[in-house]
PDB file of C-alpha atoms in Angstrom:
ATOM      1  CA  MET N   1       0.000   0.000   0.000  1.00 55.00           C
ATOM      2  CA  SER N   2       1.308   3.390  -0.940  1.00 56.00           C
ATOM      3  CA  THR N   3       2.082   6.050   1.619  1.00 51.00           C
ATOM      4  CA  SER N   4      -0.737   8.166   0.206  1.00 54.00           C
ATOM      5  CA  SER N   5      -3.231   5.342   0.621  1.00 58.00           C
ATOM      6  CA  GLN N   6      -2.100   4.767   4.183  1.00 48.00           C
ATOM      7  CA  ARG N   7      -2.594   8.414   5.019  1.00 47.00           C
ATOM      8  CA  GLU N   8      -6.052   8.336   3.507  1.00 58.00           C
ATOM      9  CA  GLU N   9      -6.948   5.196   5.449  1.00 53.00           C
ATOM     10  CA  ARG N  10      -5.707   6.673   8.764  1.00 45.00           C
ATOM     11  CA  ALA N  11      -7.617   9.871   8.047  1.00 44.00           C
ATOM     12  CA  ALA N  12     -10.783   7.886   7.359  1.00 53.00           C
ATOM     13  CA  ARG N  13     -10.421   5.874  10.585  1.00 46.00           C
ATOM     14  CA  LEU N  14      -9.731   9.072  12.544  1.00 45.00           C
ATOM     15  CA  ALA N  15     -12.836  10.647  11.046  1.00 47.00           C
ATOM     16  CA  GLN N  16     -14.885   7.609  12.062  1.00 55.00           C
ATOM     17  CA  ILE N  17     -13.511   7.721  15.616  1.00 41.00           C
ATOM     18  CA  GLN N  18     -14.158  11.465  15.900  1.00 48.00           C
ATOM     19  CA  ALA N  19     -17.669  11.019  14.574  1.00 52.00           C
ATOM     20  CA  ALA N  20     -18.309   8.235  17.082  1.00 46.00           C
ATOM     21  CA  GLN N  21     -16.965  10.413  19.878  1.00 48.00           C
ATOM     22  CA  ARG N  22     -19.221  13.274  18.822  1.00 51.00           C
ATOM     23  CA  ARG N  23     -22.241  10.967  18.801  1.00 59.00           C
ATOM     24  CA  SER N  24     -21.310   9.639  22.227  1.00 47.00           C
ATOM     25  CA  SER N  25     -20.805  13.151  23.535  1.00 47.00           C
ATOM     26  CA  ARG N  26     -24.212  14.225  22.213  1.00 57.00           C
ATOM     27  CA  ARG N  27     -25.839  11.202  23.864  1.00 57.00           C
ATOM     28  CA  GLN N  28     -24.136  11.955  27.170  1.00 51.00           C
ATOM     29  CA  THR N  29     -25.138  15.623  26.943  1.00 50.00           C
ATOM     30  CA  ALA N  30     -28.716  14.643  26.231  1.00 54.00           C
ATOM     31  CA  ILE N  31     -28.710  12.267  29.187  1.00 53.00           C
ATOM     32  CA  VAL N  32     -27.198  14.885  31.486  1.00 47.00           C
ATOM     33  CA  LEU N  33     -29.649  17.538  30.303  1.00 52.00           C
ATOM     34  CA  GLY N  34     -32.493  15.117  30.780  1.00 63.00           C
ATOM     35  CA  VAL N  35     -31.369  14.335  34.304  1.00 54.00           C
ATOM     36  CA  ILE N  36     -30.884  18.034  35.053  1.00 51.00           C
ATOM     37  CA  GLY N  37     -34.279  18.814  33.587  1.00 60.00           C
ATOM     38  CA  THR N  38     -35.873  16.139  35.727  1.00 60.00           C
ATOM     39  CA  LEU N  39     -34.069  17.387  38.829  1.00 54.00           C
ATOM     40  CA  VAL N  40     -34.973  21.003  38.118  1.00 53.00           C
ATOM     41  CA  THR N  41     -38.591  20.084  37.480  1.00 58.00           C
ATOM     42  CA  GLY N  42     -38.658  18.069  40.679  1.00 59.00           C
ATOM     43  CA  LEU N  43     -36.973  20.861  42.586  1.00 54.00           C
ATOM     44  CA  ILE N  44     -39.445  23.411  41.287  1.00 55.00           C
ATOM     45  CA  ALA N  45     -42.340  21.138  42.163  1.00 52.00           C
ATOM     46  CA  ALA N  46     -40.923  20.435  45.622  1.00 51.00           C
ATOM     47  CA  THR N  47     -40.291  24.133  46.195  1.00 47.00           C
ATOM     48  CA  ALA N  48     -43.829  24.938  45.126  1.00 46.00           C
ATOM     49  CA  VAL N  49     -45.204  22.364  47.556  1.00 47.00           C
ATOM     50  CA  VAL N  50     -43.084  23.801  50.374  1.00 46.00           C
ATOM     51  CA  LEU N  51     -44.123  27.369  49.582  1.00 48.00           C
ATOM     52  CA  VAL N  52     -47.793  26.468  49.385  1.00 51.00           C
ATOM     53  CA  GLY N  53     -47.548  24.543  52.649  1.00 50.00           C
ATOM     54  CA  GLU N  54     -45.729  27.415  54.341  1.00 54.00           C
ATOM     55  CA  SER N  55     -48.298  29.891  53.074  1.00 62.00           C
ATOM     56  CA  ARG N  56     -51.096  27.772  54.483  1.00 65.00           C
ATOM     57  CA  ARG N  57     -49.346  27.446  57.841  1.00 63.00           C
ATOM     58  CA  THR N  58     -48.772  31.196  57.969  1.00 69.00           C
ATOM     59  CA  SER N  59     -52.403  31.910  57.151  1.00 74.00           C
ATOM     60  CA  GLN N  60     -53.544  29.427  59.777  1.00 77.00           C
ATOM     61  CA  LEU N  61     -51.202  30.955  62.335  1.00 80.00           C
ATOM     62  CA  GLU N  62     -52.467  34.442  61.540  1.00 83.00           C
ATOM     63  CA  ALA N  63     -56.053  33.292  61.960  1.00 88.00           C
ATOM     64  CA  GLN N  64     -55.290  31.621  65.299  1.00 85.00           C
ATOM     65  CA  ALA N  65     -53.363  34.665  66.525  1.00 82.00           C
ATOM     66  CA  GLY N  66     -56.417  36.802  65.831  1.00 87.00           C
ATOM     67  CA  GLN N  67     -58.403  34.840  68.391  1.00 94.00           C
ATOM     68  CA  GLU N  68     -58.101  34.321  72.134  1.00 94.00           C
ATOM     69  CA  ILE N  69     -55.505  31.724  73.133  1.00 97.00           C
ATOM     70  CA  GLU N  70     -56.713  29.217  75.674  1.00 97.00           C
ATOM     71  CA  GLY N  71     -54.826  29.420  78.961  1.00 98.00           C
ATOM     72  CA  VAL N  72     -53.336  32.901  78.534  1.00 98.00           C
ATOM     73  CA  GLU N  73     -53.409  34.933  81.755  1.00 98.00           C
ATOM     74  CA  THR N  74     -53.641  38.724  81.548  1.00 98.00           C
ATOM     75  CA  PHE N  75     -52.174  41.159  84.074  1.00 98.00           C
ATOM     76  CA  ASP N  76     -53.140  44.831  84.207  1.00 97.00           C
ATOM     77  CA  GLY N  77     -51.883  47.902  86.013  1.00 96.00           C
ATOM     78  CA  LEU N  78     -48.184  47.191  85.483  1.00 98.00           C
ATOM     79  CA  SER N  79     -45.742  50.011  86.173  1.00 97.00           C
ATOM     80  CA  PHE N  80     -43.335  51.169  83.452  1.00 97.00           C
ATOM     81  CA  ASP N  81     -41.024  52.862  85.972  1.00 98.00           C
ATOM     82  CA  HIS N  82     -37.250  52.359  85.966  1.00 98.00           C
ATOM     83  CA  VAL N  83     -35.535  51.342  89.198  1.00 98.00           C
ATOM     84  CA  THR N  84     -31.994  50.531  90.265  1.00 97.00           C
ATOM     85  CA  THR N  85     -32.924  47.913  92.856  1.00 97.00           C
ATOM     86  CA  GLU N  86     -34.140  44.333  92.662  1.00 97.00           C
ATOM     87  CA  VAL N  87     -37.897  43.932  92.224  1.00 98.00           C
ATOM     88  CA  ASP N  88     -40.044  41.382  94.026  1.00 98.00           C
ATOM     89  CA  TYR N  89     -42.245  40.304  91.149  1.00 98.00           C
ATOM     90  CA  PRO N  90     -45.510  38.505  91.939  1.00 97.00           C
ATOM     91  CA  GLN N  91     -45.293  36.301  88.826  1.00 97.00           C
ATOM     92  CA  THR N  92     -42.660  33.709  87.956  1.00 97.00           C
ATOM     93  CA  PRO N  93     -41.264  34.666  85.488  1.00 98.00           C
ATOM     94  CA  PRO N  94     -42.356  38.316  85.745  1.00 98.00           C
ATOM     95  CA  VAL N  95     -44.746  39.689  83.146  1.00 98.00           C
ATOM     96  CA  GLY N  96     -43.979  43.391  83.582  1.00 98.00           C
ATOM     97  CA  GLY N  97     -43.758  46.127  86.146  1.00 98.00           C
ATOM     98  CA  GLU N  98     -40.858  48.162  87.466  1.00 98.00           C
ATOM     99  CA  HIS N  99     -37.583  47.265  85.795  1.00 98.00           C
ATOM    100  CA  ASN N 100     -33.987  48.252  85.228  1.00 98.00           C
ATOM    101  CA  ALA N 101     -33.249  51.084  82.818  1.00 98.00           C
ATOM    102  CA  VAL N 102     -31.108  48.726  80.718  1.00 98.00           C
ATOM    103  CA  TRP N 103     -32.802  45.957  78.757  1.00 98.00           C
ATOM    104  CA  GLN N 104     -31.681  42.384  78.128  1.00 98.00           C
ATOM    105  CA  ASN N 105     -30.395  41.658  74.640  1.00 98.00           C
ATOM    106  CA  CYS N 106     -32.801  39.308  72.912  1.00 98.00           C
ATOM    107  CA  GLY N 107     -31.589  35.903  71.777  1.00 98.00           C
ATOM    108  CA  VAL N 108     -30.905  32.454  73.181  1.00 98.00           C
ATOM    109  CA  TYR N 109     -29.291  32.014  76.596  1.00 98.00           C
ATOM    110  CA  ASP N 110     -27.911  28.878  78.213  1.00 97.00           C
ATOM    111  CA  ALA N 111     -28.045  30.437  81.675  1.00 98.00           C
ATOM    112  CA  PRO N 112     -30.711  32.477  83.503  1.00 98.00           C
ATOM    113  CA  VAL N 113     -30.957  36.204  82.833  1.00 98.00           C
ATOM    114  CA  VAL N 114     -31.732  39.002  85.286  1.00 98.00           C
ATOM    115  CA  ASP N 115     -35.472  39.587  85.721  1.00 98.00           C
ATOM    116  CA  GLU N 116     -35.247  43.372  85.848  1.00 98.00           C
ATOM    117  CA  HIS N 117     -33.420  43.520  82.515  1.00 98.00           C
ATOM    118  CA  ALA N 118     -35.687  40.957  80.861  1.00 98.00           C
ATOM    119  CA  VAL N 119     -38.801  42.866  81.886  1.00 98.00           C
ATOM    120  CA  HIS N 120     -37.452  45.954  80.140  1.00 98.00           C
ATOM    121  CA  SER N 121     -37.124  43.855  76.981  1.00 98.00           C
ATOM    122  CA  LEU N 122     -40.773  42.871  77.369  1.00 98.00           C
ATOM    123  CA  GLU N 123     -41.599  46.577  77.363  1.00 98.00           C
ATOM    124  CA  HIS N 124     -39.850  46.819  73.984  1.00 98.00           C
ATOM    125  CA  GLY N 125     -42.199  44.174  72.609  1.00 98.00           C
ATOM    126  CA  ALA N 126     -40.130  41.041  73.207  1.00 98.00           C
ATOM    127  CA  VAL N 127     -41.543  37.593  73.892  1.00 98.00           C
ATOM    128  CA  TRP N 128     -39.663  35.702  76.606  1.00 98.00           C
ATOM    129  CA  LEU N 129     -39.680  31.902  76.404  1.00 98.00           C
ATOM    130  CA  THR N 130     -38.409  30.314  79.589  1.00 98.00           C
ATOM    131  CA  HIS N 131     -37.951  26.651  80.398  1.00 98.00           C
ATOM    132  CA  SER N 132     -37.100  24.471  83.352  1.00 98.00           C
ATOM    133  CA  PRO N 133     -33.358  23.771  83.514  1.00 98.00           C
ATOM    134  CA  ASP N 134     -34.053  20.038  83.132  1.00 97.00           C
ATOM    135  CA  LEU N 135     -36.231  20.364  80.032  1.00 98.00           C
ATOM    136  CA  PRO N 136     -35.180  17.680  77.486  1.00 98.00           C
ATOM    137  CA  ALA N 137     -32.638  18.862  74.933  1.00 98.00           C
ATOM    138  CA  ASP N 138     -34.928  18.337  71.943  1.00 98.00           C
ATOM    139  CA  GLN N 139     -37.558  20.606  73.485  1.00 98.00           C
ATOM    140  CA  VAL N 140     -34.956  23.248  74.324  1.00 98.00           C
ATOM    141  CA  ALA N 141     -33.857  23.080  70.692  1.00 98.00           C
ATOM    142  CA  ALA N 142     -37.465  23.634  69.618  1.00 98.00           C
ATOM    143  CA  LEU N 143     -37.602  26.790  71.735  1.00 98.00           C
ATOM    144  CA  HIS N 144     -34.321  27.958  70.248  1.00 98.00           C
ATOM    145  CA  ALA N 145     -35.781  27.425  66.770  1.00 97.00           C
ATOM    146  CA  LEU N 146     -38.629  29.793  67.620  1.00 96.00           C
ATOM    147  CA  ALA N 147     -36.053  32.491  68.329  1.00 96.00           C
ATOM    148  CA  ASP N 148     -34.192  31.901  65.076  1.00 96.00           C
ATOM    149  CA  GLY N 149     -34.625  34.901  62.801  1.00 95.00           C
ATOM    150  CA  ARG N 150     -36.728  36.758  65.363  1.00 96.00           C
ATOM    151  CA  PRO N 151     -34.705  39.583  66.965  1.00 97.00           C
ATOM    152  CA  TYR N 152     -37.372  40.195  69.628  1.00 98.00           C
ATOM    153  CA  VAL N 153     -37.498  36.700  71.138  1.00 98.00           C
ATOM    154  CA  MET N 154     -35.565  35.672  74.254  1.00 98.00           C
ATOM    155  CA  VAL N 155     -35.073  32.097  75.415  1.00 98.00           C
ATOM    156  CA  SER N 156     -33.533  31.206  78.773  1.00 98.00           C
ATOM    157  CA  PRO N 157     -33.754  28.621  81.546  1.00 98.00           C
ATOM    158  CA  TYR N 158     -35.664  29.687  84.666  1.00 98.00           C
ATOM    159  CA  GLU N 159     -35.393  27.957  88.004  1.00 97.00           C
ATOM    160  CA  GLY N 160     -38.618  27.378  89.945  1.00 97.00           C
ATOM    161  CA  GLN N 161     -41.153  28.353  87.297  1.00 98.00           C
ATOM    162  CA  PRO N 162     -44.602  26.747  87.599  1.00 97.00           C
ATOM    163  CA  SER N 163     -44.491  24.681  84.386  1.00 98.00           C
ATOM    164  CA  PRO N 164     -41.827  23.199  82.090  1.00 98.00           C
ATOM    165  CA  VAL N 165     -42.261  25.998  79.540  1.00 98.00           C
ATOM    166  CA  VAL N 166     -43.627  29.503  80.047  1.00 98.00           C
ATOM    167  CA  ALA N 167     -44.283  32.049  77.296  1.00 98.00           C
ATOM    168  CA  THR N 168     -44.354  35.651  78.502  1.00 98.00           C
ATOM    169  CA  ALA N 169     -44.996  39.011  76.888  1.00 98.00           C
ATOM    170  CA  TRP N 170     -45.758  42.289  78.646  1.00 98.00           C
ATOM    171  CA  GLY N 171     -48.895  41.704  80.693  1.00 98.00           C
ATOM    172  CA  VAL N 172     -49.648  38.215  79.356  1.00 98.00           C
ATOM    173  CA  GLN N 173     -48.380  34.736  80.153  1.00 98.00           C
ATOM    174  CA  LEU N 174     -49.009  31.166  79.059  1.00 98.00           C
ATOM    175  CA  GLN N 175     -47.883  28.118  81.033  1.00 98.00           C
ATOM    176  CA  LEU N 176     -47.188  24.997  78.972  1.00 98.00           C
ATOM    177  CA  ASP N 177     -46.277  21.383  79.618  1.00 98.00           C
ATOM    178  CA  GLY N 178     -43.773  21.314  76.762  1.00 97.00           C
ATOM    179  CA  ALA N 179     -42.325  23.080  73.735  1.00 98.00           C
ATOM    180  CA  GLU N 180     -44.433  20.987  71.349  1.00 97.00           C
ATOM    181  CA  ASP N 181     -47.663  22.686  72.458  1.00 97.00           C
ATOM    182  CA  GLU N 182     -49.373  24.136  69.363  1.00 97.00           C
ATOM    183  CA  ARG N 183     -50.322  27.293  71.268  1.00 98.00           C
ATOM    184  CA  LEU N 184     -46.691  28.349  71.614  1.00 98.00           C
ATOM    185  CA  PRO N 185     -46.050  29.648  68.059  1.00 97.00           C
ATOM    186  CA  VAL N 186     -49.494  31.259  68.119  1.00 98.00           C
ATOM    187  CA  PHE N 187     -48.553  33.129  71.301  1.00 98.00           C
ATOM    188  CA  VAL N 188     -45.324  34.353  69.713  1.00 98.00           C
ATOM    189  CA  ARG N 189     -47.191  35.497  66.625  1.00 97.00           C
ATOM    190  CA  LYS N 190     -49.880  37.268  68.599  1.00 97.00           C
ATOM    191  CA  TYR N 191     -47.799  39.153  71.154  1.00 98.00           C
ATOM    192  CA  LEU N 192     -44.452  39.761  69.455  1.00 97.00           C
ATOM    193  CA  LEU N 193     -43.936  43.528  69.112  1.00 97.00           C
ATOM    194  CA  ASN N 194     -47.361  44.268  70.557  1.00 95.00           C
ATOM    195  CA  PRO N 195     -48.206  47.692  69.075  1.00 95.00           C
ATOM    196  CA  GLU N 196     -50.132  48.669  72.211  1.00 94.00           C
ATOM    197  CA  LEU N 197     -46.888  48.969  74.182  1.00 96.00           C
ATOM    198  CA  PRO N 198     -45.467  52.501  74.379  1.00 93.00           C
ATOM    199  CA  GLU N 199     -41.925  51.313  73.583  1.00 95.00           C
ATOM    200  CA  ALA N 200     -42.740  48.517  71.137  1.00 96.00           C
ATOM    201  CA  GLY N 201     -39.991  48.287  68.540  1.00 97.00           C
ATOM    202  CA  ALA N 202     -37.322  49.930  70.680  1.00 97.00           C
ATOM    203  CA  LEU N 203     -33.992  48.106  70.575  1.00 96.00           C
ATOM    204  CA  CYS N 204     -33.670  44.578  71.905  1.00 97.00           C
ATOM    205  CA  SER N 205     -29.916  44.735  71.323  1.00 97.00           C
ATOM    206  CA  ASN N 206     -27.101  46.965  72.580  1.00 97.00           C
ATOM    207  CA  GLY N 207     -28.298  46.285  76.114  1.00 98.00           C
ATOM    208  CA  VAL N 208     -26.835  43.719  78.504  1.00 98.00           C
ATOM    209  CA  GLY N 209     -26.157  40.034  78.017  1.00 97.00           C
ATOM    210  CA  SER N 210     -24.394  37.902  75.414  1.00 96.00           C
ATOM    211  CA  PRO N 211     -26.769  35.461  73.717  1.00 97.00           C
ATOM    212  CA  ALA N 212     -25.330  32.057  72.816  1.00 89.00           C
TER     213      ALA N 212
END
């Protein structure tokens, strides 16, 4: 076979190999695109389901927050005065009344906070979620999750409180047997940043305390 014929034969084989590679590459691209398309479609569908579910939960929560919450106690005639001494509060935890001029920074605490500072935070519209020190870790984590993304929620342990979990806002309180109680997120929704408070929306940061 002549050198010219050999070159032509090698060129033909190379062309066949390149063509086969291009066909294989197109098949692989089509497969990948198909998989991506399926994943994207599934992701969009899953996202839509999540969004619809979240919207329904939010609407349900709003509706529940617009009604009276069973078990909530209301306390009137609470003083807004600032003091420099300890206060003997009649409720445990306190729901309002005289308090220190410096508020407690909102957030999650692993140790108890000072009542007089926490009450000032309540005046700013905070919701204070307290729990018995021996509350199971999974329930404590559930309380912490309620504070996530909410700069006006405080969570802390509280020795000697009357129930495992207590939700408190200025002038209102709800005692609960556990963090899984369905009334808890409704309470937070209803009383967080209560617009009836004279200092609602004032800072719940730049005060005292270092949240975890």
